[in-house]
């Protein structure tokens, strides 16, 4: 019995402690307005008005006018040709899947061998490398691009694998397969585009990029996990993708100094700012060497 | 009693120091529980923190200048957010310095003692919102007398009670939303990490359940609907008990938080490839590897700069970028967001079915079923042939967007990188709303930030979408399911059709 009494003593002191702590809180709040708490739902924030066009905005407008590409079309235009070379030997990548493999929609997707297009080389050249101006030029020349271009899907492979389009240009997404694909882009500046494309759709679902992207963006199909492609919407005509043998050509570049970016899907930005001086007419061929190490191999 | 005694005897016997120590314990509790908590603050993205010194500092400064802190919110008029208050302009000035004004909104909103700020004219820049106070205002004659304010000129614009709604919205948000969605709207509030599905991270500017077309921002009605009715099947409850004003202002606050977050994301994306630690280190190590390879092959090669040199070079480059291009990047980002959010609110952005709902007949459901199982829609690859959300896509490994890697976990993922289960359509629980038009919009425009694509406009006609809606809505109440034995490869519908004959 005494033990119980002793034990209840502990209970009462605990009770006392809790009373002390509770009453402490109560006292603390008495006469103190909520706004004295620096956070939480009771705090009333100050709202500061900021006009639409800020001071920084005005400064931005003038300074961006003053810079940009040095070149003007008055100095004539030149053509840049070149080649992306893969140094060292690299064994070709294994197939994504072979003909007749047991994959989804095998009747359509496995009637031919499906290669891994992450790294495509031929005669020492590297394909699917994007070469484009680092900053859009102040003076845009050259063609404005065709009204629409085709982005097809055949045997569950994007055709082409890598693609450049102009801002505002209509990309017609076709489907040459007997199954639906859904073309899903992951733009940084453009909203995501994610639309189903009906089987054998020869009319096409229109895709229009309204903003230029900084670097190429991925395109996938959420039905067939291996399908991958890359798009680069640009607001100038000075961009190219290397062909299978690594060669590329950019026409009508204003004469002067230009900074190019060189991008490959496995290596990311290979060159961030490759400086090339363009003189009117033909220019010396430009060779960009890429080592397998830069492609993560 | 016995039980209690046994329980208590397991506790240590009270010593002489027992009471003081318990008292100390109570005092400690007293201190822990009562002081003001740490100041609420807007967290920065990992990608912002990853920027090198100067870039890091400037981006944080830009965000603070243009959006403020949770204690001092900056209401930037560039964006389509209703910050609250009434605006007007001075039309004439009386001899007693009283003003006659025009009011853009309801004149009755202007009350005595309301704070007034000048937004155009020579009085702009009076530091804070309390620079002037309404002494009296007559809604009939529109005569406005101010308490001790400097003299305005005709044509000057002002705002009374500016920012009231943003202020209220912040209070409602901090009380009801912050625990899951976080102070910054990053979906990482204290409770957030324990929830599945995770609370929405607004900072991408992407909202899943909207009435708007693919790629468009949500409109106010969409956010209002989510706040009022919640999202069934998730932890988002219904806040129908909030009043109309409270709901409206919290919607504005969420729009503002989302714009702030997306502004940060986009601005950092501009800088990340040149001025982030990850990108610089990555480039340096690649250059180093290329150099080593050349040396190994006996080729002439220039030694690659070290990581610290590369970072120093980037810091120098940033100085140039900062003066030449950074202001334009801020401008462009702000323009883009204003444009997107404005367009989301336009009537044309809303998906409206061109035909009435097709009558929910067995024939319509059957047409819907065949569509569901067809190669035209391939609904079953994700939602499964029986609609249980167990299609073959849940077993595949999917590529990470804008990366050469794959997700480490099986199944589909959303834009936030969370694993995502295709909806189980047999439960009759529809996250984006259970009205037929909600399902129509889900199919027509897809679900933003997820692999669910848009079917409307080109691939399916509106009456076909209604057939699908009728079929999907019948699933929870249909005993006979499509044969689960059918393979998810190939055209299931065709096989089903054949076996039926």
CSV table of N, CA and C in Angstrom, one decimal, chain A residues 116-119 127-130 151 158-165 171 183-186 207 209 213 215-220 226-233 241 263-268, chain B residues 399-405:
chain,number,residue,atom,x,y,z
A,116,UNK,N,20.0,0.5,-81.4
A,116,UNK,CA,20.2,1.5,-80.4
A,116,UNK,C,20.8,2.7,-81.0
A,117,UNK,N,20.0,3.8,-81.1
A,117,UNK,CA,20.5,5.0,-81.8
A,117,UNK,C,21.2,6.0,-80.9
A,118,UNK,N,21.5,5.6,-79.7
A,118,UNK,CA,22.1,6.5,-78.7
A,118,UNK,C,23.5,7.0,-79.3
A,119,UNK,N,24.3,6.1,-79.9
A,119,UNK,CA,25.5,6.5,-80.5
A,119,UNK,C,25.5,5.8,-81.9
A,127,UNK,N,27.0,10.5,-85.8
A,127,UNK,CA,25.7,11.1,-86.3
A,127,UNK,C,24.9,11.6,-85.1
A,128,UNK,N,23.8,12.3,-85.5
A,128,UNK,CA,22.8,12.9,-84.5
A,128,UNK,C,23.4,13.8,-83.5
A,129,UNK,N,24.4,14.6,-84.0
A,129,UNK,CA,25.0,15.6,-83.1
A,129,UNK,C,24.4,17.0,-83.5
A,130,UNK,N,23.9,17.7,-82.6
A,130,UNK,CA,23.3,19.0,-82.9
A,130,UNK,C,24.4,20.1,-82.8
A,151,UNK,N,7.3,14.3,-88.7
A,151,UNK,CA,8.0,13.5,-87.6
A,151,UNK,C,7.2,12.2,-87.6
A,158,UNK,N,11.2,6.5,-83.7
A,158,UNK,CA,11.0,7.8,-84.2
A,158,UNK,C,11.8,8.1,-85.5
A,159,UNK,N,11.1,8.7,-86.5
A,159,UNK,CA,11.8,9.0,-87.7
A,159,UNK,C,11.6,10.5,-88.0
A,160,UNK,N,12.6,11.4,-88.0
A,160,UNK,CA,14.0,11.0,-87.6
A,160,UNK,C,14.2,10.9,-86.1
A,161,UNK,N,15.4,10.4,-85.7
A,161,UNK,CA,15.7,10.3,-84.3
A,161,UNK,C,16.0,11.6,-83.7
A,162,UNK,N,16.7,12.5,-84.4
A,162,UNK,CA,17.0,13.8,-84.0
A,162,UNK,C,16.5,14.8,-85.0
A,163,UNK,N,15.9,15.9,-84.5
A,163,UNK,CA,15.2,16.8,-85.4
A,163,UNK,C,15.3,18.3,-84.9
A,164,UNK,N,15.5,19.2,-85.9
A,164,UNK,CA,15.5,20.6,-85.6
A,164,UNK,C,14.3,21.2,-86.3
A,165,UNK,N,13.5,22.1,-85.6
A,165,UNK,CA,12.4,22.8,-86.2
A,165,UNK,C,12.5,24.2,-85.8
A,171,UNK,N,5.0,20.8,-86.9
A,171,UNK,CA,5.5,19.5,-87.0
A,171,UNK,C,4.4,18.5,-87.1
A,183,UNK,N,3.1,10.6,-78.4
A,183,UNK,CA,4.3,11.4,-78.6
A,183,UNK,C,4.3,12.4,-77.4
A,184,UNK,N,5.3,12.3,-76.6
A,184,UNK,CA,5.4,13.1,-75.4
A,184,UNK,C,6.7,13.8,-75.3
A,185,UNK,N,6.6,15.2,-75.4
A,185,UNK,CA,7.8,16.0,-75.4
A,185,UNK,C,8.0,16.6,-74.0
A,186,UNK,N,9.3,16.8,-73.7
A,186,UNK,CA,9.6,17.4,-72.4
A,186,UNK,C,10.4,18.7,-72.5
A,207,UNK,N,2.1,19.6,-84.1
A,207,UNK,CA,2.8,20.1,-82.9
A,207,UNK,C,3.6,21.4,-83.3
A,209,UNK,N,6.0,24.4,-81.7
A,209,UNK,CA,6.7,24.9,-80.6
A,209,UNK,C,6.6,26.5,-80.7
A,213,UNK,N,14.1,26.4,-77.6
A,213,UNK,CA,14.7,25.7,-76.4
A,213,UNK,C,16.2,26.0,-76.4
A,215,UNK,N,18.6,23.8,-75.3
A,215,UNK,CA,19.3,22.6,-75.8
A,215,UNK,C,18.2,21.6,-76.2
A,216,UNK,N,18.6,20.6,-77.0
A,216,UNK,CA,17.6,19.6,-77.4
A,216,UNK,C,16.8,19.0,-76.3
A,217,UNK,N,15.6,18.6,-76.5
A,217,UNK,CA,14.7,18.1,-75.5
A,217,UNK,C,14.3,16.7,-75.8
A,218,UNK,N,13.9,15.9,-74.8
A,218,UNK,CA,13.6,14.5,-75.2
A,218,UNK,C,12.2,14.3,-75.6
A,219,UNK,N,12.0,13.4,-76.5
A,219,UNK,CA,10.6,13.0,-76.9
A,219,UNK,C,10.5,11.5,-76.7
A,220,UNK,N,9.5,11.1,-76.0
A,220,UNK,CA,9.3,9.6,-75.8
A,220,UNK,C,7.9,9.2,-76.1
A,226,UNK,N,11.1,1.9,-75.2
A,226,UNK,CA,12.4,2.0,-75.8
A,226,UNK,C,12.5,3.2,-76.8
A,227,UNK,N,11.3,3.8,-77.1
A,227,UNK,CA,11.3,4.8,-78.1
A,227,UNK,C,11.8,6.1,-77.6
A,228,UNK,N,12.8,6.7,-78.3
A,228,UNK,CA,13.4,7.9,-77.8
A,228,UNK,C,13.7,8.8,-79.0
A,229,UNK,N,13.5,10.1,-78.9
A,229,UNK,CA,13.9,11.0,-79.9
A,229,UNK,C,14.3,12.3,-79.3
A,230,UNK,N,14.8,13.2,-80.1
A,230,UNK,CA,15.2,14.6,-79.6
A,230,UNK,C,14.8,15.6,-80.6
A,231,UNK,N,14.2,16.7,-80.0
A,231,UNK,CA,13.8,17.9,-80.8
A,231,UNK,C,14.5,19.1,-80.3
A,232,UNK,N,14.8,20.0,-81.3
A,232,UNK,CA,15.4,21.3,-80.9
A,232,UNK,C,14.7,22.4,-81.7
A,233,UNK,N,13.7,23.0,-81.0
A,233,UNK,CA,13.1,24.2,-81.7
A,233,UNK,C,14.0,25.4,-81.6
A,241,UNK,N,22.1,19.1,-87.8
A,241,UNK,CA,22.3,17.8,-87.2
A,241,UNK,C,23.3,17.0,-88.0
A,263,UNK,N,26.0,19.5,-79.2
A,263,UNK,CA,25.3,18.7,-78.2
A,263,UNK,C,25.1,17.3,-78.8
A,264,UNK,N,25.3,16.3,-77.9
A,264,UNK,CA,25.0,14.9,-78.3
A,264,UNK,C,24.2,14.2,-77.1
A,265,UNK,N,23.3,13.4,-77.4
A,265,UNK,CA,22.4,12.9,-76.4
A,265,UNK,C,23.1,12.1,-75.3
A,266,UNK,N,24.2,11.4,-75.7
A,266,UNK,CA,24.9,10.6,-74.7
A,266,UNK,C,25.9,11.5,-74.0
A,267,UNK,N,26.4,12.5,-74.6
A,267,UNK,CA,27.5,13.3,-74.0
A,267,UNK,C,27.0,14.7,-73.5
A,268,UNK,N,25.8,15.0,-73.8
A,268,UNK,CA,25.3,16.3,-73.4
A,268,UNK,C,26.0,17.4,-74.2
B,399,UNK,N,12.4,5.4,-69.6
B,399,UNK,CA,13.5,6.3,-69.6
B,399,UNK,C,13.1,7.6,-68.8
B,400,UNK,N,14.2,8.1,-68.2
B,400,UNK,CA,14.0,9.4,-67.6
B,400,UNK,C,14.0,10.5,-68.6
B,401,UNK,N,13.1,11.4,-68.6
B,401,UNK,CA,13.1,12.5,-69.6
B,401,UNK,C,14.4,13.4,-69.5
B,402,UNK,N,14.9,13.9,-70.6
B,402,UNK,CA,16.0,14.7,-70.7
B,402,UNK,C,17.2,14.2,-69.9
B,403,UNK,N,17.4,12.9,-70.1
B,403,UNK,CA,18.5,12.2,-69.4
B,403,UNK,C,18.7,10.9,-70.2
B,404,UNK,N,19.9,10.4,-70.1
B,404,UNK,CA,20.2,9.1,-70.9
B,404,UNK,C,19.9,7.9,-70.0
B,405,UNK,N,19.4,8.2,-68.8
B,405,UNK,CA,19.2,7.1,-67.8
B,405,UNK,C,17.8,6.6,-67.8
